Each structure stands twice: as structure tokens, then as C-alpha cells.
Amino acid sequence: MTDNHLIYAPAALHKPVRRLPAGMSILLVLVGIAMIFEALGWLLIGQSFLMNSQRLTIMILQVSVIGIIAVGVTQVIITGGIDLSSGSVVAMTAMIAASFAQTSTWARAVYPSLTDLPALVPIGIGIAIGLLAGLINGLLISYTKIPPFIATLGMMVSARGVARWYTNGQPVSGLEKSFTVIGSGIWPVVIFLVVAAIFHIVLRYTRYGKFTYAIGANMQAARVSGINIERHLIKVYAIAGALAGLAGLVTAARAQTAQANMGINYELDAIAATVIGGTSLSGGSGRILGTIIGTAILGVMMSGFTFLRVDSYYQEIVKGVIIVAAVVADVYRQKKRH
Amino acid sequence: MTTGQLHAAASHVPLMASDYLLTAENIRKEFPGVVALDGVELKLRPSSVHALMGENGAGKSTLMKIIAGIYKPDGGCIRLKGNEISFQSPLDAIESGISMIHQELNLMDYMSVAENIWIRREPLNRFGFVDHDEMRRMTQDLFRRLKIDLDPDAEVRDLSVANRQIVEIAKAVSYGSDVLIMDEPTSALTEREVDHLFEIIRDLRAHGIGIVYITHKMNELFEIADEFSVFRDGRYISTHAACDVTRDDIIRMMVGRELTQMFPKEEVPIGDVALSVKDLALEGVFHDVNFDLHAGEILGIAGLVGSGRSSLASTLFGVSPATSGTIAINGEKVVIDSPATAMRHEMAFLTEDRKVSGCLLSLSILENLQIAVLQNKYVTNGFVHEKALYSACQEMARKLRVKAPNLQEIIGNLSGGNQQKVLIGRWLLNKPRILILDEPTRGIDVGAKAEIHRLVTELAREGVAIILISSEMPEVLGMSDRILVMHEGRMTGILDRCEATQVKIMELASQ
């Protein structure tokens, strides 16, 4: 630039904050935490933390479900909203979908004509129920103008109620092999990564993605630019609900049973993974890549503490600190920007 | 000779250093990578109004924030009544007798006027609780002195922007400071309120207070200021008595170049009726608005703040759809129920408030430019044609001469003028046939202003029908083919370019 106007413009004084360095720094945090556990492992119990493929597999499996939810939650938070209902939606879809995935071996003694349903039926039903829950969230937020916190808090309580009411609190077990396969082996990780890849592309390269950021950055400006805010928010919450439904399916398949108390606090873990991954709670910024790393950080923490045989209570304490620290970092970044 | 001129005449005489109320010398301030101020000075006499002039980004606000204790200088010396000072916080500055009225309002919406004014200094009763009666009395005293007619118990969120500004001013005065800094205090005020503010300022000046007054409005400078200093690109240019110079002199000093023509209005052939409005009304806000807008025509809309001109604009664009009346575009009746509908009819709307309803502040120039055009173009099956869109945006940014290193720059880091250019570019990408501009040049520097005026003229030449809303009378007069005047939600007249004068508009706007 030859124009010296730019050089002195005070608005241009603060170095622009790029998305990339934020993403890079969170990656460094992940590596740093892993290295700390590695060092402590050698120091305290004489073992390597990272050089254990079994541990790494378990670690990734543990957080895949959170990751699937977090992909939806990230989109919600980018619009400046929040979704507290995902954990309960996990339980509700797990229960209902599992009831369609039960083997008919026992029941056939009474009803000989019964056959097992193909796995696509419970999978379809599960995603549909999640989608419906998200749709209700979105409709409430868009048309009654109540804050997302309240709308999804209501769904959180009600969906949990549905999960308990559905079988009077009884677990649903005896699930078909063709269904439980989606929770076995490496499948949960594959599902997580595929979902993350899809929505990474969607957020970056589609109009839906651009509008999602625009709404979070300035809802009024987005409205004047011709974006139908109501319709768009319904889509975002419906997608988040469907992904929570998918997470419910994976949870039930992995446990080979469904229980009404599944998924408790999953919504908070998903929000934590999103926020640790650099998505700003004030909306308008955030990336799926960050959320993947945020999810990995949660995984490394859980697995690392277990590896060091640290009491699980400490885990929770430290997890809380990490979440707060991530938001503090975000606030600091925002401050530098304005 | 008016008092203003008397003051100005007296200010020719240089004072002893210690006789100045406030001096700042050789001030330097760096932000990471940039020098914001370099060798800047300011000398404020007691009992005077000292205006600071300069384009956006010249460093006026930065200097004021240093004096008010918000920033710390990297070099230089500030003296208050001859004593060197160095503030740790804005509170320090207030307690030493320097208070500042910021451009953005800093009031608490859910508290009363009185509570806002006396915050941190609430009178207490003998039990240590806030004495609300005493506080109300203090507020009434203050308001009586400043001739302000506001209820001390009203909640701030119920006040108009102008009245909030009045509360800010009263609050700053209530500190009894020797130095009062005002950063564009009139940007939200109507003409009558500006007169009131000037009365307050003259009264304060008569009581020995020194006032630093940042403004972009030339006529205010001549009306209220005794002296003024010009800044450019973070440097101090010069200080003069206000009566010694002309408007053109000041503009020359501010931009460092001649602006040959403030309003490059051209006579272009007026085409067919592009937009026809009949008996348009938005219940409780405006009613009975009738006009035809032709292709190639610039229709100015004048009126005081609150006259309904901005509401008319947002109704035309479907942000708050009309409750009765009809709109016809190219002779065809249409119902505009949302911005998307308006955009389908090739309309575009630059909103009044850049920050509130314009910029996606945390996003890049590119993302800000593309957001409207994505509605109808550059998308197949939901996927965006990134490359084509990027080059279209880049071309637009170049055409509008947006000053930024690249399109990835966050828009919040740009100056007001450049932000405004980006927002105009956002709409021009849509190639609109009808363009509504609400205060397109508010709060931006002279250079950018001229560029925007030139652009508007060019668009009119290309046959775009333009509605131009502005609080600046010269702008409306200089740019428009016809001027529609509104007053309290009614259209009070339409003036042709040749018959329109400042006086006639004011008559219609305040009848």
C-alpha cells in the first residue's frame, strides 16, 4: 500500500485477529496437554501415555459421541445461541430408537410372525426424533422470540421426561447386531469424523454456512441483507437436534442397551468442546476444526487422568478450570479486536 | 460583535505556558505496528471552546482518550494548570477535573436519569442508604441550571437517543470539571437540541471552563468554537482562531489537498417512474406519504431526527412492512413484506447505523461484501462460487477504493468511511435499480464523503433511482433533484432542486 492514510488509521491499529492463529494456538494447547501427561507418565508410573494404541482408541471412542453433538452445538453457538437439550435428546432418541432395534427372539415365542426390523428403521427413527426436538427448539426461538437458553432448557427437561416415560424408566436391551454395529469398533469415530467433515464443508462453502456466521455476527444486519432469520435458525437447531439424535443412536449401540439416564451432562461437554475449540459464545466466529480439537482436548484430559489414576473428582475440577480458561481466552481475544 | 467573536479575538494573544488551562506537548502514542500520534500538541485556554478537526483516523479521539486517562501516552507531557499530570485511569482524570463525553453513550438502560448522573457519588442518608429524595433534588438543580427539561426519575431506556445524549452532557457537567471533552456530541441531536447544547456550552465557557470539542461539522465550528486545531494522519498541523479562516481553508488543512467541488451533482436525464408510493403508512410512525421516484433521479429526504424518515426507508425495504398504502415498482403494484422481497424487486438499502444494522463487525471485508448478493447469485445447490464471488468482491473493493491490505481484514478494524464503502459495495454487488441511502456519510471523514458523493452521482447517471436521507442540509441540497420533507410522521412537501433552500426546508420540517 502506498497510501499512508492506512498506516495511521487508528482503527487499523490493532493487529487483526485471524482465525488461523486461534486454531493453531488451540492445537498447541492439545499437544501441550498431551506432552504433560506423557512426561508425568514417565515420571510417576514409568509408562508412556501416547505410545499405547489401545488407550488412544478408547480415548477417541469416549469422546466421539460428544464430538458428534458438538458439531451441531458449534453451529448453534456461531449463530449466537445455545443448545442445552442435546444430552436429554440423546437419551430420548436412544430409548425410542432402541425399542425398534430389539431382537424378536424372545417375543417370537408368543408372536411367531414377528421379524427383526432392518437397522435402518431405528436409525431413521432416531435421527427423525432428534430432528423433531431440534425443530421444536428452533420454532420456539424463531417465533416466540424466547431466548435459546430458555427454549432448550425446556426441551432438556421435557426430553428427559419422555425418555423415562417411554418405558417407565426401564432400560431397553437385547438389541440387534445390525444396529449395535454402529457403536462398535472404530465406527463411532468414523461417524464423528464424517459428520465433522460434512459440516466443515457446509459451514465454509455453502450459503447456509455464510448466513450462519452473518446471523451470529449481527442479526439485524443479516435481516436487512435479506436473510430470513427465522427460517435459518430453525434449520440450525434442527440440524443440532438431528446430530444429538445420531449421538443417541451411537450411545445406545455402543452400550448395547438404552437407558433413560444416558447422556447426562453431554450438552455441557459438547458446549465445553466447542468453546475450548475457539468458538465465541457471542456468536459470529468458530470453526468445526476447532471443535474437533476441543473434543480431543476433553478426551486427552479424561484419558490422561485415568491413566495417572487420578481421582475422577479432580478430573471434574480441572475440566471446569479448562472451560473457564477457554472462555477467558475468548473474551481476551474479543477485547483485542474491538 | 458577538461574544463568540470577542472570545476569538482575544485568543490571538499567546499566553504564558502556565496560563493555559491544559497543555499537551509532543504527545506520542504507538499501537502495535502503528504510530497513532506523533509530536502532537494542544493548548486549551480557560473560558474557551477549542475544536479539533481532522478526518476520521487523524488521531483526535486518541489524543482525547490520552487526556481523559483512558490510554497512556508513549511520550510527551500533559499539564493541567501548569502541573504535569499522568493519569492511571479515567477516574483519576475525572477527579483531577477532566471529564469526557464519549461518542458512544455509556448509560445504564435500566436505571433512572438521576441514578445515572450520580452513579458512584450517590448522596447517602444517615443509615448509609441512598437518599433518593436528595438525589432527585440535586438532579433538578442541575437541570435547572442547564435548562434541561427531563424527569429525573425516568428510566434511561425510555429516553430518545438525543435525550440520552443530554443526560450524558449533564452528567459530565455535574463533575464540575475544569476541562470538558466532547467527542461529536451533536451526531444524534436535532437542530433545536444542538442550539440548546450550544447554550449550555456558552454558559460553561462563561464560568471559566475549557471545552475541547471534536466535530466534523464545519458550521458548528464557526458557531461555537473560539479556536481550532487541525490534525492529519496522527500529526498536529496547526491551530487558528475560528474567525480567521474560511471553510475551504479548513478542509484544505484537514485533507492536505484541494477539494474543488463538495457536491459533484450532475444533471442526468430523468427516466421513467421506478418507484411509486401512494398513501403509505406505518401505524403510529408515519402516514400519507406520496411520491414518485424516477430512474436516474436522486430524491432527498429531509426532516428532523424522529420525523419518520428512517422509518419510511425501512418500510420501503420491508424491514417493518407498511400497514396501509401501496407501493408500485416499474408501474406494477407490489407487496414488500421482507427485505428479501424488496431485493427481488432490485432494491437496496444502506441503513442508518453502520454498527447496529450494517457491519458484521467480527467478520472480514469479504464476508461483509458478499452477504447480500448470496441471496440471489453466486450459489448453485447451496454451494457458493467462491472464486467468481471473490473476484467480484475484489473488483468492488477496488472500485470503491476501500483502504485495507486485503479482503481478509476484519471490518471492525477499518475506519468509518471505509466501513461505509464496504457496506455500499455490499449493495452494489446486487446491481440495484432502486437504492435507498440512509445517512450515507454520517460520521465519516471529508475525503470518504466526497468519494461517496461522487459514487452516488455516478449511479444516478447509470439510471439508478436513489433515495438519499440525510441530516446534513448541505448534503441534501447539494445532491438531490427533489427534496421530500417530513415532519412528525407526515410528508410536508416536495421541493424541486431549483426552489429548495435551507430556509424552505426548515420551514417545512418544523411547521
PDB file of C-alpha atoms in Angstrom, chain A residues 1 3-19 198 201-228 231 282-286 334 336-338, chain B residues 31-36 55-59 62 233-235 317 319 339-340 343 349 351 355-363 367 370-372 374-376 379 382-384 386 403-406 408-410 412-415 426-427 445:
ATOM      1  CA  MET A   1       0.000   0.000   0.000  1.00  0.00           C
ATOM      2  CA  ASP A   3      -1.351   5.238   0.769  1.00  0.00           C
ATOM      3  CA  ASN A   4      -0.073   6.391   4.128  1.00  0.00           C
ATOM      4  CA  HIS A   5      -3.650   7.007   5.241  1.00  0.00           C
ATOM      5  CA  LEU A   6      -3.902   3.397   6.138  1.00  0.00           C
ATOM      6  CA  ILE A   7      -0.793   3.392   8.247  1.00  0.00           C
ATOM      7  CA  TYR A   8      -2.148   5.986  10.625  1.00  0.00           C
ATOM      8  CA  ALA A   9      -5.766   4.941  10.703  1.00  0.00           C
ATOM      9  CA  PRO A  10      -6.309   4.180  14.395  1.00  0.00           C
ATOM     10  CA  ALA A  11      -8.958   1.655  13.573  1.00  0.00           C
ATOM     11  CA  ALA A  12      -6.294  -0.380  11.836  1.00  0.00           C
ATOM     12  CA  LEU A  13      -4.008  -0.128  14.825  1.00  0.00           C
ATOM     13  CA  HIS A  14      -4.822  -3.359  16.485  1.00  0.00           C
ATOM     14  CA  LYS A  15      -3.361  -6.244  14.588  1.00  0.00           C
ATOM     15  CA  PRO A  16      -6.273  -8.069  13.069  1.00  0.00           C
ATOM     16  CA  VAL A  17      -7.031 -11.301  14.830  1.00  0.00           C
ATOM     17  CA  ARG A  18      -7.061 -14.109  12.320  1.00  0.00           C
ATOM     18  CA  ARG A  19      -8.988 -17.294  12.690  1.00  0.00           C
ATOM     19  CA  ILE A 198     -19.514 -32.651   6.131  1.00  0.00           C
ATOM     20  CA  ILE A 201     -17.515 -28.072   4.247  1.00  0.00           C
ATOM     21  CA  VAL A 202     -21.070 -26.881   4.765  1.00  0.00           C
ATOM     22  CA  LEU A 203     -20.007 -24.044   7.053  1.00  0.00           C
ATOM     23  CA  ARG A 204     -17.203 -22.919   4.785  1.00  0.00           C
ATOM     24  CA  TYR A 205     -18.510 -23.337   1.303  1.00  0.00           C
ATOM     25  CA  THR A 206     -22.283 -23.092   1.349  1.00  0.00           C
ATOM     26  CA  ARG A 207     -24.700 -20.226   1.625  1.00  0.00           C
ATOM     27  CA  TYR A 208     -26.099 -21.881   4.748  1.00  0.00           C
ATOM     28  CA  GLY A 209     -22.672 -21.550   6.339  1.00  0.00           C
ATOM     29  CA  LYS A 210     -22.155 -17.915   5.354  1.00  0.00           C
ATOM     30  CA  PHE A 211     -25.604 -16.988   6.639  1.00  0.00           C
ATOM     31  CA  THR A 212     -24.931 -18.813   9.918  1.00  0.00           C
ATOM     32  CA  TYR A 213     -21.880 -16.634  10.570  1.00  0.00           C
ATOM     33  CA  ALA A 214     -23.675 -13.487   9.430  1.00  0.00           C
ATOM     34  CA  ILE A 215     -26.574 -14.037  11.821  1.00  0.00           C
ATOM     35  CA  GLY A 216     -24.207 -14.544  14.725  1.00  0.00           C
ATOM     36  CA  ALA A 217     -22.122 -11.510  13.835  1.00  0.00           C
ATOM     37  CA  ASN A 218     -25.059  -9.104  13.581  1.00  0.00           C
ATOM     38  CA  MET A 219     -28.610 -10.355  13.426  1.00  0.00           C
ATOM     39  CA  GLN A 220     -30.074  -7.007  12.452  1.00  0.00           C
ATOM     40  CA  ALA A 221     -27.621  -6.505   9.612  1.00  0.00           C
ATOM     41  CA  ALA A 222     -28.285 -10.060   8.437  1.00  0.00           C
ATOM     42  CA  ARG A 223     -32.015  -9.364   8.400  1.00  0.00           C
ATOM     43  CA  VAL A 224     -31.618  -6.192   6.347  1.00  0.00           C
ATOM     44  CA  SER A 225     -29.388  -8.140   3.953  1.00  0.00           C
ATOM     45  CA  GLY A 226     -32.397 -10.250   3.089  1.00  0.00           C
ATOM     46  CA  ILE A 227     -31.679 -13.306   5.213  1.00  0.00           C
ATOM     47  CA  ASN A 228     -34.788 -14.983   6.616  1.00  0.00           C
ATOM     48  CA  ARG A 231     -36.166 -19.955   8.823  1.00  0.00           C
ATOM     49  CA  SER A 282     -21.019 -14.097  21.474  1.00  0.00           C
ATOM     50  CA  GLY A 283     -21.527 -15.558  18.029  1.00  0.00           C
ATOM     51  CA  GLY A 284     -20.152 -14.888  14.572  1.00  0.00           C
ATOM     52  CA  SER A 285     -16.992 -16.922  14.811  1.00  0.00           C
ATOM     53  CA  GLY A 286     -15.923 -20.506  15.252  1.00  0.00           C
ATOM     54  CA  GLN A 334     -12.640 -10.214  21.562  1.00  0.00           C
ATOM     55  CA  LYS A 336      -8.210  -7.075  21.426  1.00  0.00           C
ATOM     56  CA  ARG A 337     -10.403  -6.979  18.375  1.00  0.00           C
ATOM     57  CA  HIS A 338     -12.575  -4.036  19.368  1.00  0.00           C
TER      58      HIS A 338
ATOM     59  CA  PHE B  31      -0.191   0.836  18.928  1.00  0.00           C
ATOM     60  CA  PRO B  32       1.286  -2.469  17.833  1.00  0.00           C
ATOM     61  CA  GLY B  33       2.745  -1.792  14.413  1.00  0.00           C
ATOM     62  CA  VAL B  34       1.368   1.726  14.005  1.00  0.00           C
ATOM     63  CA  VAL B  35       2.165   5.213  15.213  1.00  0.00           C
ATOM     64  CA  ALA B  36      -1.187   6.771  16.072  1.00  0.00           C
ATOM     65  CA  GLU B  55     -10.529  13.263   9.012  1.00  0.00           C
ATOM     66  CA  ASN B  56     -11.510  10.049  10.743  1.00  0.00           C
ATOM     67  CA  GLY B  57      -8.277   8.409  11.759  1.00  0.00           C
ATOM     68  CA  ALA B  58      -6.427  11.700  12.176  1.00  0.00           C
ATOM     69  CA  GLY B  59      -5.839  10.962  15.866  1.00  0.00           C
ATOM     70  CA  THR B  62      -6.794   9.010  20.512  1.00  0.00           C
ATOM     71  CA  ASP B 233      -2.665  11.287   9.913  1.00  0.00           C
ATOM     72  CA  GLY B 234      -1.661  11.353  13.576  1.00  0.00           C
ATOM     73  CA  ARG B 235       0.213  14.642  13.280  1.00  0.00           C
ATOM     74  CA  PHE B 317     -37.427  -2.035   2.118  1.00  0.00           C
ATOM     75  CA  VAL B 319     -37.856  -4.292   7.358  1.00  0.00           C
ATOM     76  CA  PRO B 339     -36.064  -7.320   2.797  1.00  0.00           C
ATOM     77  CA  ALA B 340     -35.809 -10.442   0.622  1.00  0.00           C
ATOM     78  CA  MET B 343     -34.281  -7.333  -3.031  1.00  0.00           C
ATOM     79  CA  PHE B 349     -30.944  -0.267   1.483  1.00  0.00           C
ATOM     80  CA  THR B 351     -29.098   1.520   6.838  1.00  0.00           C
ATOM     81  CA  LYS B 355     -22.573  -0.577  13.658  1.00  0.00           C
ATOM     82  CA  VAL B 356     -26.085  -1.605  14.655  1.00  0.00           C
ATOM     83  CA  SER B 357     -27.599  -2.789  11.400  1.00  0.00           C
ATOM     84  CA  GLY B 358     -24.792  -2.635   8.868  1.00  0.00           C
ATOM     85  CA  CYS B 359     -21.462  -4.192   9.671  1.00  0.00           C
ATOM     86  CA  LEU B 360     -20.849  -7.800  10.592  1.00  0.00           C
ATOM     87  CA  LEU B 361     -18.157  -6.406  12.851  1.00  0.00           C
ATOM     88  CA  SER B 362     -16.320  -9.618  13.685  1.00  0.00           C
ATOM     89  CA  LEU B 363     -16.186 -10.796  10.087  1.00  0.00           C
ATOM     90  CA  GLU B 367     -17.798 -11.777   4.260  1.00  0.00           C
ATOM     91  CA  GLN B 370     -20.896 -10.956  -0.118  1.00  0.00           C
ATOM     92  CA  ILE B 371     -23.715 -11.423   2.339  1.00  0.00           C
ATOM     93  CA  ALA B 372     -26.499  -9.718   0.375  1.00  0.00           C
ATOM     94  CA  LEU B 374     -25.555 -14.511  -1.913  1.00  0.00           C
ATOM     95  CA  GLN B 375     -29.310 -14.229  -1.593  1.00  0.00           C
ATOM     96  CA  ASN B 376     -29.786 -14.487  -5.368  1.00  0.00           C
ATOM     97  CA  VAL B 379     -24.877 -20.062  -5.458  1.00  0.00           C
ATOM     98  CA  GLY B 382     -26.388 -24.237  -1.797  1.00  0.00           C
ATOM     99  CA  PHE B 383     -22.705 -24.121  -2.680  1.00  0.00           C
ATOM    100  CA  VAL B 384     -21.049 -20.755  -3.172  1.00  0.00           C
ATOM    101  CA  GLU B 386     -16.045 -18.847  -4.172  1.00  0.00           C
ATOM    102  CA  LYS B 403      -8.399   1.195   2.039  1.00  0.00           C
ATOM    103  CA  ALA B 404      -7.305  -2.119   3.524  1.00  0.00           C
ATOM    104  CA  PRO B 405      -4.433  -4.526   3.000  1.00  0.00           C
ATOM    105  CA  ASN B 406      -6.731  -7.254   1.706  1.00  0.00           C
ATOM    106  CA  GLN B 408      -9.479 -10.814   4.804  1.00  0.00           C
ATOM    107  CA  GLU B 409      -9.146  -7.763   7.047  1.00  0.00           C
ATOM    108  CA  ILE B 410     -11.796  -7.692   9.793  1.00  0.00           C
ATOM    109  CA  GLY B 412     -14.185  -3.734  12.666  1.00  0.00           C
ATOM    110  CA  ASN B 413     -10.572  -2.637  12.153  1.00  0.00           C
ATOM    111  CA  LEU B 414     -11.423  -0.209   9.351  1.00  0.00           C
ATOM    112  CA  SER B 415     -12.214   3.475   9.697  1.00  0.00           C
ATOM    113  CA  ARG B 426     -22.432  -4.995  -0.451  1.00  0.00           C
ATOM    114  CA  TRP B 427     -25.494  -3.496  -2.143  1.00  0.00           C
ATOM    115  CA  ASP B 445     -14.231  11.927   7.020  1.00  0.00           C
TER     116      ASP B 445
END
